[in-house]
Amino acid sequence: MKIGIIGGTGVYDSSFIDKSENIELDTPYGKVQLIKGYRGNKEIFFLERHTKGHKLIPSKVNYKGNIYALKSLNVDYVISTAAVGAINNCSVGDFVILNDFMDFTKNRSYTFFDEENSEVVHVDMTEPYCKTLRTNLIDALQWSNAPIIKNGTYVCTEGPRFESPAEISMYKKLGGDVVGMTNVPEVILAREAALCYATVALVTNYAAGISKKGLTHKEVSENMSKMMDTLKKAFIYLIDHMTLDKICNCNEALKELNTLK
Ligand code: HPA
């Protein structure tokens, strides 16, 4: 079995992987660097979303290259992490297993099917995140005694600035639970690639206006690092217990190409 992990802000520790080595893949979207290693007989590919040293702002992340690289490595599952602000139904320190999202980004490339010769594909987003992986993530986080919220709607903003209180108030009225800057287009591209993909959102702060004080990246990083031991325990449990028994149909995402002729 092969498992891909996309580490978001604050998630850079791959010490749970044995025999790790740095690898670089050439993709049509540029070079992608990963750490390759093992846990038992499972092959793990760990990728830092923002590249090593967190160098890329959310608008500039190579989402297509990252997903393309994991797809070309034939991974069976992709687990991603995301730092988020709390809007509704959650508190700082919670682990939220996303089940839906809203897109408020403005300036990204959202599809692999945008070449001159490619078909016009409308991928289904009824269930954006993999049911198999979500179930396993919930089990693993519960085993790790993590404060866990089993469902949450992610609001994706363009960034890199944080939101205004009026924006957060609007997202709350619309049904958003957490806010971050990177899950779109990652979740969409993973679905287009027919990958089993799920995201655990780590609540690092209360969103603007909910928190009366101003937001800083320092607060996000500090709260994130408090959650790392639990996350690492959950990753280890998840990897060690993950099987190929699937209750999802992620691999059929493009079976009947949703094309307009
Ligand atoms: N807003 C957007 N992105 C974030 C936040 C937030 O409050 N916290 C962590 N990432």
Coordinates of C-alpha atoms and ligand atoms in Angstrom, one line a residue:
M1 CA 0.0 0.0 0.0
K2 CA 1.1 3.5 -0.7
I3 CA 0.0 6.6 1.3
G4 CA 0.6 10.2 0.5
I5 CA 0.6 12.9 3.1
I6 CA 0.3 16.6 2.3
G7 CA 1.6 18.5 5.3
G8 CA 0.2 22.0 5.6
T9 CA 1.3 24.9 7.8
G10 CA 3.2 23.6 10.8
V11 CA 3.2 20.0 9.7
Y12 CA 6.8 19.3 8.7
D13 CA 7.7 16.4 10.9
S14 CA 8.0 13.1 9.0
S15 CA 10.0 11.3 11.7
F16 CA 7.3 8.6 11.9
I17 CA 8.6 7.4 8.4
D18 CA 11.5 4.9 8.4
K19 CA 14.3 4.8 5.8
S20 CA 13.3 8.2 4.5
E21 CA 15.0 9.8 1.5
N22 CA 14.4 12.9 -0.4
I23 CA 13.1 12.5 -3.9
E24 CA 12.2 14.9 -6.7
L25 CA 9.7 14.3 -9.4
D26 CA 9.4 16.0 -12.7
T27 CA 5.7 16.8 -13.5
P28 CA 4.2 18.8 -16.4
Y29 CA 3.7 21.5 -13.7
G30 CA 7.3 21.6 -12.5
K31 CA 9.5 19.8 -10.1
V32 CA 7.9 18.4 -6.8
Q33 CA 10.0 17.4 -3.8
L34 CA 8.9 14.7 -1.5
I35 CA 10.2 12.5 1.3
K36 CA 9.8 8.8 0.5
G37 CA 10.0 6.1 3.2
Y38 CA 8.2 3.2 4.9
R39 CA 6.2 2.2 7.9
G40 CA 6.2 -1.6 8.0
N41 CA 5.4 -2.7 4.4
K42 CA 3.6 0.6 3.6
E43 CA 5.3 3.1 1.4
I44 CA 4.8 6.7 2.5
F45 CA 5.3 9.9 0.5
F46 CA 5.4 13.0 2.5
L47 CA 5.1 16.3 0.7
E48 CA 5.2 19.9 2.2
R49 CA 2.4 21.8 0.5
H50 CA 4.2 25.1 0.6
T51 CA 7.6 23.5 -0.3
K52 CA 10.4 23.0 2.2
G53 CA 10.7 26.0 4.5
H54 CA 7.2 27.2 3.8
K55 CA 8.2 29.4 0.9
L56 CA 5.0 29.7 -1.2
I57 CA 1.9 31.8 -0.3
P58 CA -1.4 29.9 -0.8
S59 CA -2.1 31.5 -4.2
K60 CA 1.3 30.3 -5.5
V61 CA 1.3 26.7 -4.2
N62 CA 1.9 24.1 -6.9
Y63 CA -1.4 22.3 -6.3
K64 CA -1.4 20.6 -9.7
G65 CA 2.2 19.5 -9.4
N66 CA 1.6 18.1 -5.9
I67 CA -1.5 16.1 -6.9
Y68 CA 0.0 15.0 -10.2
A69 CA 3.1 13.7 -8.4
L70 CA 1.1 11.7 -5.9
K71 CA -1.1 10.3 -8.7
S72 CA 1.9 9.3 -10.7
L73 CA 3.4 7.5 -7.7
N74 CA 0.2 5.4 -7.6
V75 CA -0.7 6.2 -4.0
D76 CA -3.8 4.5 -2.6
Y77 CA -4.7 7.3 -0.2
V78 CA -3.8 11.0 0.3
I79 CA -4.2 12.6 3.7
S80 CA -3.8 16.3 3.9
T81 CA -3.7 18.7 6.8
A82 CA -4.8 22.3 7.0
A83 CA -4.5 25.0 9.6
V84 CA -7.8 26.8 10.0
G85 CA -9.6 29.5 11.9
A86 CA -12.8 28.6 13.8
I87 CA -16.1 30.1 12.5
N88 CA -18.8 27.8 13.9
N89 CA -19.2 24.5 15.8
C90 CA -15.6 24.2 16.8
S91 CA -12.9 25.6 19.2
V92 CA -9.1 26.2 19.1
G93 CA -7.4 22.8 19.4
D94 CA -10.1 20.8 17.7
F95 CA -9.4 18.4 14.8
V96 CA -12.1 18.8 12.2
I97 CA -12.6 16.1 9.5
L98 CA -13.9 18.1 6.5
N99 CA -16.9 16.8 4.7
D100 CA -17.7 19.8 2.4
F101 CA -16.2 23.1 1.2
M102 CA -17.0 26.5 -0.2
D103 CA -14.7 28.3 -2.6
F104 CA -14.0 32.0 -2.2
T105 CA -10.7 32.0 -4.0
K106 CA -10.1 34.3 -7.0
N107 CA -6.9 33.5 -8.7
R108 CA -6.1 29.8 -9.0
S109 CA -6.0 27.1 -11.6
Y110 CA -8.9 24.7 -10.7
T111 CA -8.7 21.9 -13.2
F112 CA -6.4 19.5 -15.0
F113 CA -8.7 19.7 -18.0
D114 CA -7.8 23.1 -19.2
E115 CA -5.5 22.3 -22.1
E116 CA -6.5 23.2 -25.6
N117 CA -7.1 19.5 -26.5
S118 CA -8.6 18.3 -23.3
E119 CA -12.2 17.4 -22.9
V120 CA -14.5 19.7 -20.9
V121 CA -14.9 17.8 -17.7
H122 CA -17.4 18.6 -14.9
V123 CA -16.3 16.5 -12.0
D124 CA -18.9 15.6 -9.4
M125 CA -18.4 17.2 -6.0
T126 CA -21.3 15.7 -4.1
E127 CA -18.9 14.0 -1.7
P128 CA -15.6 15.9 -2.1
Y129 CA -13.7 13.9 0.5
C130 CA -13.1 10.2 0.6
K131 CA -15.5 8.3 2.8
T132 CA -13.0 5.4 3.5
L133 CA -10.2 7.8 4.6
R134 CA -12.5 10.0 6.6
T135 CA -13.7 7.0 8.6
N136 CA -10.2 5.9 9.2
L137 CA -9.0 9.4 10.2
I138 CA -11.9 9.6 12.7
D139 CA -10.9 6.3 14.2
A140 CA -7.2 7.2 14.4
L141 CA -7.9 10.6 16.0
Q142 CA -10.3 9.1 18.5
W143 CA -7.7 6.5 19.5
S144 CA -5.2 9.4 20.0
N145 CA -7.7 11.2 22.3
A146 CA -7.9 14.2 20.0
P147 CA -10.8 16.6 20.4
I148 CA -12.5 15.8 17.2
I149 CA -15.4 17.2 15.1
K150 CA -16.6 14.6 12.6
N151 CA -18.0 17.0 10.0
G152 CA -17.1 20.5 8.9
T153 CA -17.5 22.8 6.0
Y154 CA -14.3 24.5 4.9
V155 CA -14.3 28.0 3.5
C156 CA -11.4 28.7 1.3
T157 CA -10.2 32.3 0.9
E158 CA -7.5 33.6 -1.4
G159 CA -5.2 35.1 1.3
P160 CA -2.5 35.7 2.1
R161 CA -4.3 38.2 4.3
F162 CA -6.6 37.0 7.0
E163 CA -10.3 37.8 6.7
S164 CA -12.3 40.8 7.9
P165 CA -14.9 40.4 10.6
A166 CA -17.7 41.2 8.0
E167 CA -16.4 38.4 5.7
I168 CA -16.3 35.9 8.6
S169 CA -19.8 36.9 9.6
M170 CA -21.0 36.3 6.0
Y171 CA -19.2 32.9 5.9
K172 CA -20.9 31.9 9.1
K173 CA -24.4 32.9 7.8
L174 CA -23.7 30.8 4.7
G175 CA -22.8 27.7 6.8
G176 CA -19.0 27.7 6.9
D177 CA -17.4 26.1 10.0
V178 CA -13.7 26.7 9.4
V179 CA -11.7 29.0 7.2
G180 CA -8.3 28.5 5.5
M181 CA -6.5 29.3 2.3
T182 CA -5.4 26.1 0.7
N183 CA -8.0 23.3 0.4
V184 CA -9.2 24.7 -2.9
P185 CA -8.1 23.7 -5.5
E186 CA -6.4 20.8 -3.8
V187 CA -9.6 18.9 -3.1
I188 CA -10.9 19.4 -6.6
L189 CA -7.7 18.3 -8.3
A190 CA -7.6 15.2 -6.1
R191 CA -11.1 14.3 -7.2
E192 CA -10.3 14.9 -10.8
A193 CA -7.3 12.6 -10.3
A194 CA -9.8 10.0 -8.9
L195 CA -7.7 9.8 -5.7
C196 CA -8.9 8.9 -2.2
Y197 CA -8.3 12.2 -0.5
A198 CA -9.3 13.6 2.9
T199 CA -8.3 16.6 5.0
V200 CA -7.9 17.0 8.8
A201 CA -8.3 20.6 9.6
L202 CA -6.4 21.8 12.8
V203 CA -8.1 24.7 14.5
T204 CA -5.4 27.1 15.4
N205 CA -7.4 30.3 16.2
Y206 CA -10.8 31.9 16.3
A207 CA -11.5 33.6 13.0
A208 CA -11.4 37.4 12.7
G209 CA -14.2 39.2 14.7
I210 CA -15.0 36.0 16.6
S211 CA -11.7 36.6 18.3
K212 CA -11.6 40.2 19.6
K213 CA -7.9 40.5 19.3
G214 CA -6.0 40.7 16.0
L215 CA -4.7 37.5 14.3
T216 CA -1.1 36.7 13.8
H217 CA 0.8 33.9 12.1
K218 CA 2.6 33.4 15.4
E219 CA -0.6 32.5 17.1
V220 CA -1.4 30.0 14.3
S221 CA 2.1 28.4 14.5
E222 CA 2.1 28.2 18.3
N223 CA -1.3 26.6 18.6
M224 CA -0.5 24.3 15.7
S225 CA 2.7 23.0 17.4
K226 CA 0.6 22.1 20.5
M227 CA -1.4 19.8 18.4
M228 CA 1.5 18.0 16.7
D229 CA 2.1 15.2 19.1
T230 CA -1.6 14.1 18.9
L231 CA -1.5 14.4 15.1
K232 CA 1.6 12.3 14.8
K233 CA 0.1 9.6 17.1
A234 CA -3.0 9.6 14.9
F235 CA -0.9 9.4 11.7
I236 CA 1.0 6.4 13.1
Y237 CA -2.2 4.6 14.1
L238 CA -3.9 5.4 10.8
I239 CA -1.0 4.2 8.7
D240 CA -0.5 1.0 10.7
H241 CA -4.2 0.1 10.6
M242 CA -5.2 1.3 7.1
T243 CA -6.3 -1.4 4.7
L244 CA -7.3 -1.5 1.1
D245 CA -11.0 -2.3 2.0
K246 CA -12.8 0.6 0.6
I247 CA -16.3 1.9 1.2
C248 CA -15.9 4.8 -1.3
N249 CA -16.0 5.1 -5.1
C250 CA -13.3 7.8 -5.4
N251 CA -11.6 5.8 -8.1
E252 CA -14.7 6.1 -10.3
A253 CA -14.7 9.9 -10.3
L254 CA -14.1 10.1 -14.0
K255 CA -15.7 6.8 -15.0
E256 CA -18.5 8.4 -16.9
L257 CA -16.7 11.5 -18.0
N258 CA -19.0 14.4 -17.1
T259 CA -18.3 16.2 -20.3
L260 CA -20.3 18.7 -22.3
K261 CA -20.1 18.1 -26.1
Ligands
HPA1 N1 -8.1 32.4 8.2 C1 -7.5 31.9 7.1 N2 -6.6 30.9 7.1 C2 -6.2 30.4 8.3 C3 -6.7 30.9 9.5 C4 -7.7 31.9 9.5 O1 -8.3 32.4 10.5 N3 -6.1 30.3 10.5 C5 -5.2 29.4 10.0 N4 -5.3 29.5 8.6

